[in-house]
Structures are given as structure tokens and as C-alpha cells.
PDB file of C-alpha atoms in Angstrom:
ATOM      1  CA  UNK A 763      31.839  67.967  15.217  1.00 76.00           C
ATOM      2  CA  UNK A 764      33.350  65.767  12.615  1.00 80.00           C
ATOM      3  CA  UNK A 765      34.954  63.668  15.305  1.00 84.00           C
ATOM      4  CA  UNK A 766      31.560  63.191  16.885  1.00 83.00           C
ATOM      5  CA  UNK A 767      30.041  61.778  13.681  1.00 81.00           C
ATOM      6  CA  UNK A 768      33.030  59.517  13.116  1.00 86.00           C
ATOM      7  CA  UNK A 769      32.845  58.146  16.635  1.00 87.00           C
ATOM      8  CA  UNK A 770      29.040  57.809  16.360  1.00 88.00           C
ATOM      9  CA  UNK A 771      29.444  55.914  13.089  1.00 88.00           C
ATOM     10  CA  UNK A 772      32.040  53.618  14.679  1.00 90.00           C
ATOM     11  CA  UNK A 773      29.696  52.994  17.625  1.00 90.00           C
ATOM     12  CA  UNK A 774      26.827  52.206  15.245  1.00 92.00           C
ATOM     13  CA  UNK A 775      29.015  49.754  13.313  1.00 92.00           C
ATOM     14  CA  UNK A 776      30.130  48.098  16.541  1.00 93.00           C
ATOM     15  CA  UNK A 777      26.508  47.834  17.668  1.00 94.00           C
ATOM     16  CA  UNK A 778      25.475  46.348  14.316  1.00 94.00           C
ATOM     17  CA  UNK A 779      28.367  43.872  14.456  1.00 94.00           C
ATOM     18  CA  UNK A 780      27.366  42.858  17.978  1.00 94.00           C
ATOM     19  CA  UNK A 781      23.751  42.384  16.857  1.00 95.00           C
ATOM     20  CA  UNK A 782      24.868  40.312  13.856  1.00 95.00           C
ATOM     21  CA  UNK A 783      27.064  38.152  16.104  1.00 95.00           C
ATOM     22  CA  UNK A 784      24.175  37.712  18.519  1.00 95.00           C
ATOM     23  CA  UNK A 785      21.890  36.608  15.670  1.00 95.00           C
ATOM     24  CA  UNK A 786      24.548  34.240  14.304  1.00 95.00           C
ATOM     25  CA  UNK A 787      25.070  32.726  17.761  1.00 95.00           C
ATOM     26  CA  UNK A 788      21.317  32.286  18.189  1.00 94.00           C
ATOM     27  CA  UNK A 789      21.135  30.656  14.754  1.00 94.00           C
ATOM     28  CA  UNK A 790      24.023  28.295  15.626  1.00 94.00           C
ATOM     29  CA  UNK A 791      22.369  27.354  18.930  1.00 94.00           C
ATOM     30  CA  UNK A 792      19.083  26.682  17.140  1.00 92.00           C
ATOM     31  CA  UNK A 793      20.859  24.523  14.543  1.00 91.00           C
ATOM     32  CA  UNK A 794      22.693  22.578  17.252  1.00 92.00           C
ATOM     33  CA  UNK A 795      19.438  22.092  19.141  1.00 90.00           C
ATOM     34  CA  UNK A 796      17.756  20.912  15.941  1.00 86.00           C
ATOM     35  CA  UNK A 797      20.620  18.485  15.217  1.00 86.00           C
ATOM     36  CA  UNK A 798      20.406  17.065  18.734  1.00 87.00           C
ATOM     37  CA  UNK A 799      16.627  16.746  18.443  1.00 84.00           C
ATOM     38  CA  UNK A 800      16.905  15.004  15.072  1.00 80.00           C
ATOM     39  CA  UNK A 801      19.510  12.616  16.446  1.00 83.00           C
ATOM     40  CA  UNK A 802      17.274  11.807  19.415  1.00 81.00           C
ATOM     41  CA  UNK A 803      14.321  11.312  17.056  1.00 76.00           C
ATOM     42  CA  UNK A 804      16.369   9.008  14.829  1.00 76.00           C
ATOM     43  CA  UNK A 805      17.392   6.912  17.823  1.00 77.00           C
ATOM     44  CA  UNK A 806      13.797   6.868  19.097  1.00 75.00           C
ATOM     45  CA  UNK A 807      12.408   5.861  15.703  1.00 71.00           C
ATOM     46  CA  UNK A 808      15.050   3.185  15.199  1.00 70.00           C
ATOM     47  CA  UNK A 809      14.335   1.627  18.589  1.00 72.00           C
ATOM     48  CA  UNK A 810      10.559   1.820  18.229  1.00 69.00           C
ATOM     49  CA  UNK A 811      10.513   0.642  14.627  1.00 66.00           C
ATOM     50  CA  UNK A 812      12.534  -2.393  15.632  1.00 64.00           C
ATOM     51  CA  UNK A 813       9.975  -3.139  18.346  1.00 65.00           C
ATOM     52  CA  UNK A 814       7.088  -2.602  15.926  1.00 62.00           C
ATOM     53  CA  UNK A 815       8.738  -4.751  13.280  1.00 57.00           C
ATOM     54  CA  UNK A 816       9.398  -7.489  15.798  1.00 61.00           C
ATOM     55  CA  UNK A 817       5.862  -7.450  17.194  1.00 59.00           C
ATOM     56  CA  UNK A 818       3.446  -6.276  14.525  1.00 59.00           C
ATOM     57  CA  UNK A 819       5.050  -6.744  11.132  1.00 56.00           C
ATOM     58  CA  UNK A 820       6.377 -10.275  11.525  1.00 61.00           C
ATOM     59  CA  UNK A 821       3.692 -11.855   9.354  1.00 62.00           C
ATOM     60  CA  UNK A 822       4.154  -9.298   6.584  1.00 61.00           C
ATOM     61  CA  UNK A 823       7.913  -9.734   6.731  1.00 57.00           C
ATOM     62  CA  UNK A 824       7.590 -13.520   6.467  1.00 59.00           C
ATOM     63  CA  UNK A 825       5.272 -13.184   3.490  1.00 60.00           C
ATOM     64  CA  UNK A 826       7.722 -10.910   1.711  1.00 59.00           C
ATOM     65  CA  UNK A 827      10.760 -13.051   2.403  1.00 57.00           C
ATOM     66  CA  UNK A 828       9.236 -16.458   1.649  1.00 63.00           C
ATOM     67  CA  UNK A 829       6.161 -16.520  -0.517  1.00 59.00           C
ATOM     68  CA  UNK A 830       6.710 -13.408  -2.611  1.00 57.00           C
ATOM     69  CA  UNK A 831      10.431 -13.739  -3.345  1.00 57.00           C
ATOM     70  CA  UNK A 832      11.091 -12.642  -6.868  1.00 57.00           C
ATOM     71  CA  UNK A 833       8.636 -13.521  -9.598  1.00 52.00           C
ATOM     72  CA  UNK A 834       8.086 -17.040  -8.269  1.00 56.00           C
ATOM     73  CA  UNK A 835       5.662 -15.892  -5.605  1.00 53.00           C
ATOM     74  CA  UNK A 836       3.738 -13.731  -8.011  1.00 54.00           C
ATOM     75  CA  UNK A 837       3.602 -16.525 -10.560  1.00 55.00           C
ATOM     76  CA  UNK A 838       2.375 -18.906  -7.876  1.00 58.00           C
ATOM     77  CA  UNK A 839      -0.534 -16.563  -7.181  1.00 63.00           C
ATOM     78  CA  UNK A 840      -1.263 -16.276 -10.891  1.00 63.00           C
ATOM     79  CA  UNK A 841      -1.264 -20.073 -11.209  1.00 66.00           C
ATOM     80  CA  UNK A 842      -3.776 -20.377  -8.381  1.00 69.00           C
ATOM     81  CA  UNK A 843      -5.994 -17.759 -10.000  1.00 70.00           C
ATOM     82  CA  UNK A 844      -5.726 -19.517 -13.360  1.00 72.00           C
ATOM     83  CA  UNK A 845      -6.779 -22.813 -11.755  1.00 77.00           C
ATOM     84  CA  UNK A 846      -9.800 -21.151 -10.172  1.00 77.00           C
ATOM     85  CA  UNK A 847     -10.766 -19.586 -13.503  1.00 78.00           C
ATOM     86  CA  UNK A 848     -10.504 -22.964 -15.227  1.00 82.00           C
ATOM     87  CA  UNK A 849     -12.702 -24.566 -12.548  1.00 84.00           C
ATOM     88  CA  UNK A 850     -15.337 -21.874 -13.009  1.00 84.00           C
ATOM     89  CA  UNK A 851     -15.252 -22.243 -16.803  1.00 84.00           C
ATOM     90  CA  UNK A 852     -15.653 -26.028 -16.525  1.00 88.00           C
ATOM     91  CA  UNK A 853     -18.544 -25.600 -14.103  1.00 86.00           C
ATOM     92  CA  UNK A 854     -20.232 -23.182 -16.524  1.00 85.00           C
ATOM     93  CA  UNK A 855     -19.720 -25.597 -19.433  1.00 88.00           C
ATOM     94  CA  UNK A 856     -21.272 -28.431 -17.407  1.00 89.00           C
ATOM     95  CA  UNK A 857     -24.270 -26.243 -16.561  1.00 86.00           C
ATOM     96  CA  UNK A 858     -24.790 -25.250 -20.174  1.00 86.00           C
ATOM     97  CA  UNK A 859     -24.587 -28.928 -21.254  1.00 89.00           C
ATOM     98  CA  UNK A 860     -27.188 -29.895 -18.657  1.00 88.00           C
ATOM     99  CA  UNK A 861     -29.456 -27.062 -19.800  1.00 85.00           C
ATOM    100  CA  UNK A 862     -29.142 -28.237 -23.408  1.00 85.00           C
ATOM    101  CA  UNK A 863     -29.866 -31.840 -22.403  1.00 86.00           C
ATOM    102  CA  UNK A 864     -32.873 -30.766 -20.349  1.00 84.00           C
ATOM    103  CA  UNK A 865     -34.211 -28.606 -23.156  1.00 79.00           C
ATOM    104  CA  UNK A 866     -33.754 -31.419 -25.721  1.00 75.00           C
ATOM    105  CA  UNK A 867     -35.580 -33.837 -23.368  1.00 70.00           C
ATOM    106  CA  UNK A 868     -38.468 -31.384 -23.135  1.00 65.00           C
ATOM    107  CA  UNK A 869     -38.595 -31.054 -26.921  1.00 60.00           C
ATOM    108  CA  UNK A 870     -38.693 -34.839 -27.414  1.00 62.00           C
ATOM    109  CA  UNK A 871     -41.416 -35.193 -24.752  1.00 57.00           C
ATOM    110  CA  UNK A 872     -43.411 -32.478 -26.484  1.00 54.00           C
ATOM    111  CA  UNK A 873     -43.204 -34.326 -29.829  1.00 54.00           C
ATOM    112  CA  UNK A 874     -44.261 -37.538 -28.128  1.00 54.00           C
ATOM    113  CA  UNK A 875     -47.155 -35.758 -26.502  1.00 53.00           C
ATOM    114  CA  UNK A 876     -45.647 -35.596 -23.053  1.00 51.00           C
ATOM    115  CA  UNK A 877     -47.493 -32.392 -22.227  1.00 53.00           C
ATOM    116  CA  UNK A 878     -50.935 -33.706 -23.281  1.00 54.00           C
ATOM    117  CA  UNK A 879     -53.096 -35.902 -21.071  1.00 51.00           C
ATOM    118  CA  UNK A 880     -53.117 -39.630 -21.869  1.00 49.00           C
ATOM    119  CA  UNK A 881     -56.748 -39.593 -22.977  1.00 49.00           C
ATOM    120  CA  UNK A 882     -56.042 -37.115 -25.758  1.00 51.00           C
ATOM    121  CA  UNK A 883     -53.009 -39.075 -26.972  1.00 50.00           C
ATOM    122  CA  UNK A 884     -55.120 -42.156 -27.765  1.00 49.00           C
TER     123      UNK A 884
END
């Protein structure tokens, strides 16, 4: 009887070991398949990204490599914005001067009777 339990226990251990090996083999195959898939994806992405970069991103690439190199490109954009701001400020100053001149002309006409008819001024 004892021999039976010992042999049964040994058979159970062998079965468990076989199941563990089967699971480990399946895990290794899945990992190898995943590695191969990742490698294929990396190759696919590298080839397609090169095509996309060559066709669709050329303008963006040129902008980055020429106009926006370092701080010079950014400063160039800031200079352009500053010039536009100065133009707008000058335009606003000119408008306010004209408004003041027009309002002072109206005041002087009013004192000279510019709003009244000629018959009432005499």
C-alpha cells in the first residue's frame, strides 16, 4: 500500500513537472513570437517613417533645420513681432493726433461761430 502511494506521488510529481515544462515552453514560444513581431514592426515603422519623413515632413524639417536653429530663429520671430507692434502703436498715435487736431478745429470754429448761420453772426 505504501509503495502505491509513493509511486502515485512520483507520478503526480512527474505530471506536474511535465505540465510546468509545457507552460514554460509555451511561454518561451510566445516570447519569441513577440520578439519577432516587434522586430518586424520596428523594421516596418523605420521604413514607413522614412517614407513619411521624405514625403510629408520635408517642410517641417526644413523649418527646424534652417529658420529655427537655436535661439536665432526664435529671436527673429520676436523681432518681427516687435516691429509689427511698433507699427500698430505708431498708427494709433497718428490716429489720436488727428482726432485731437480735428477736435481742436471744431472748438475754434465753434468760438468763431462756425456752427451758426451767417445771418446770425452779423
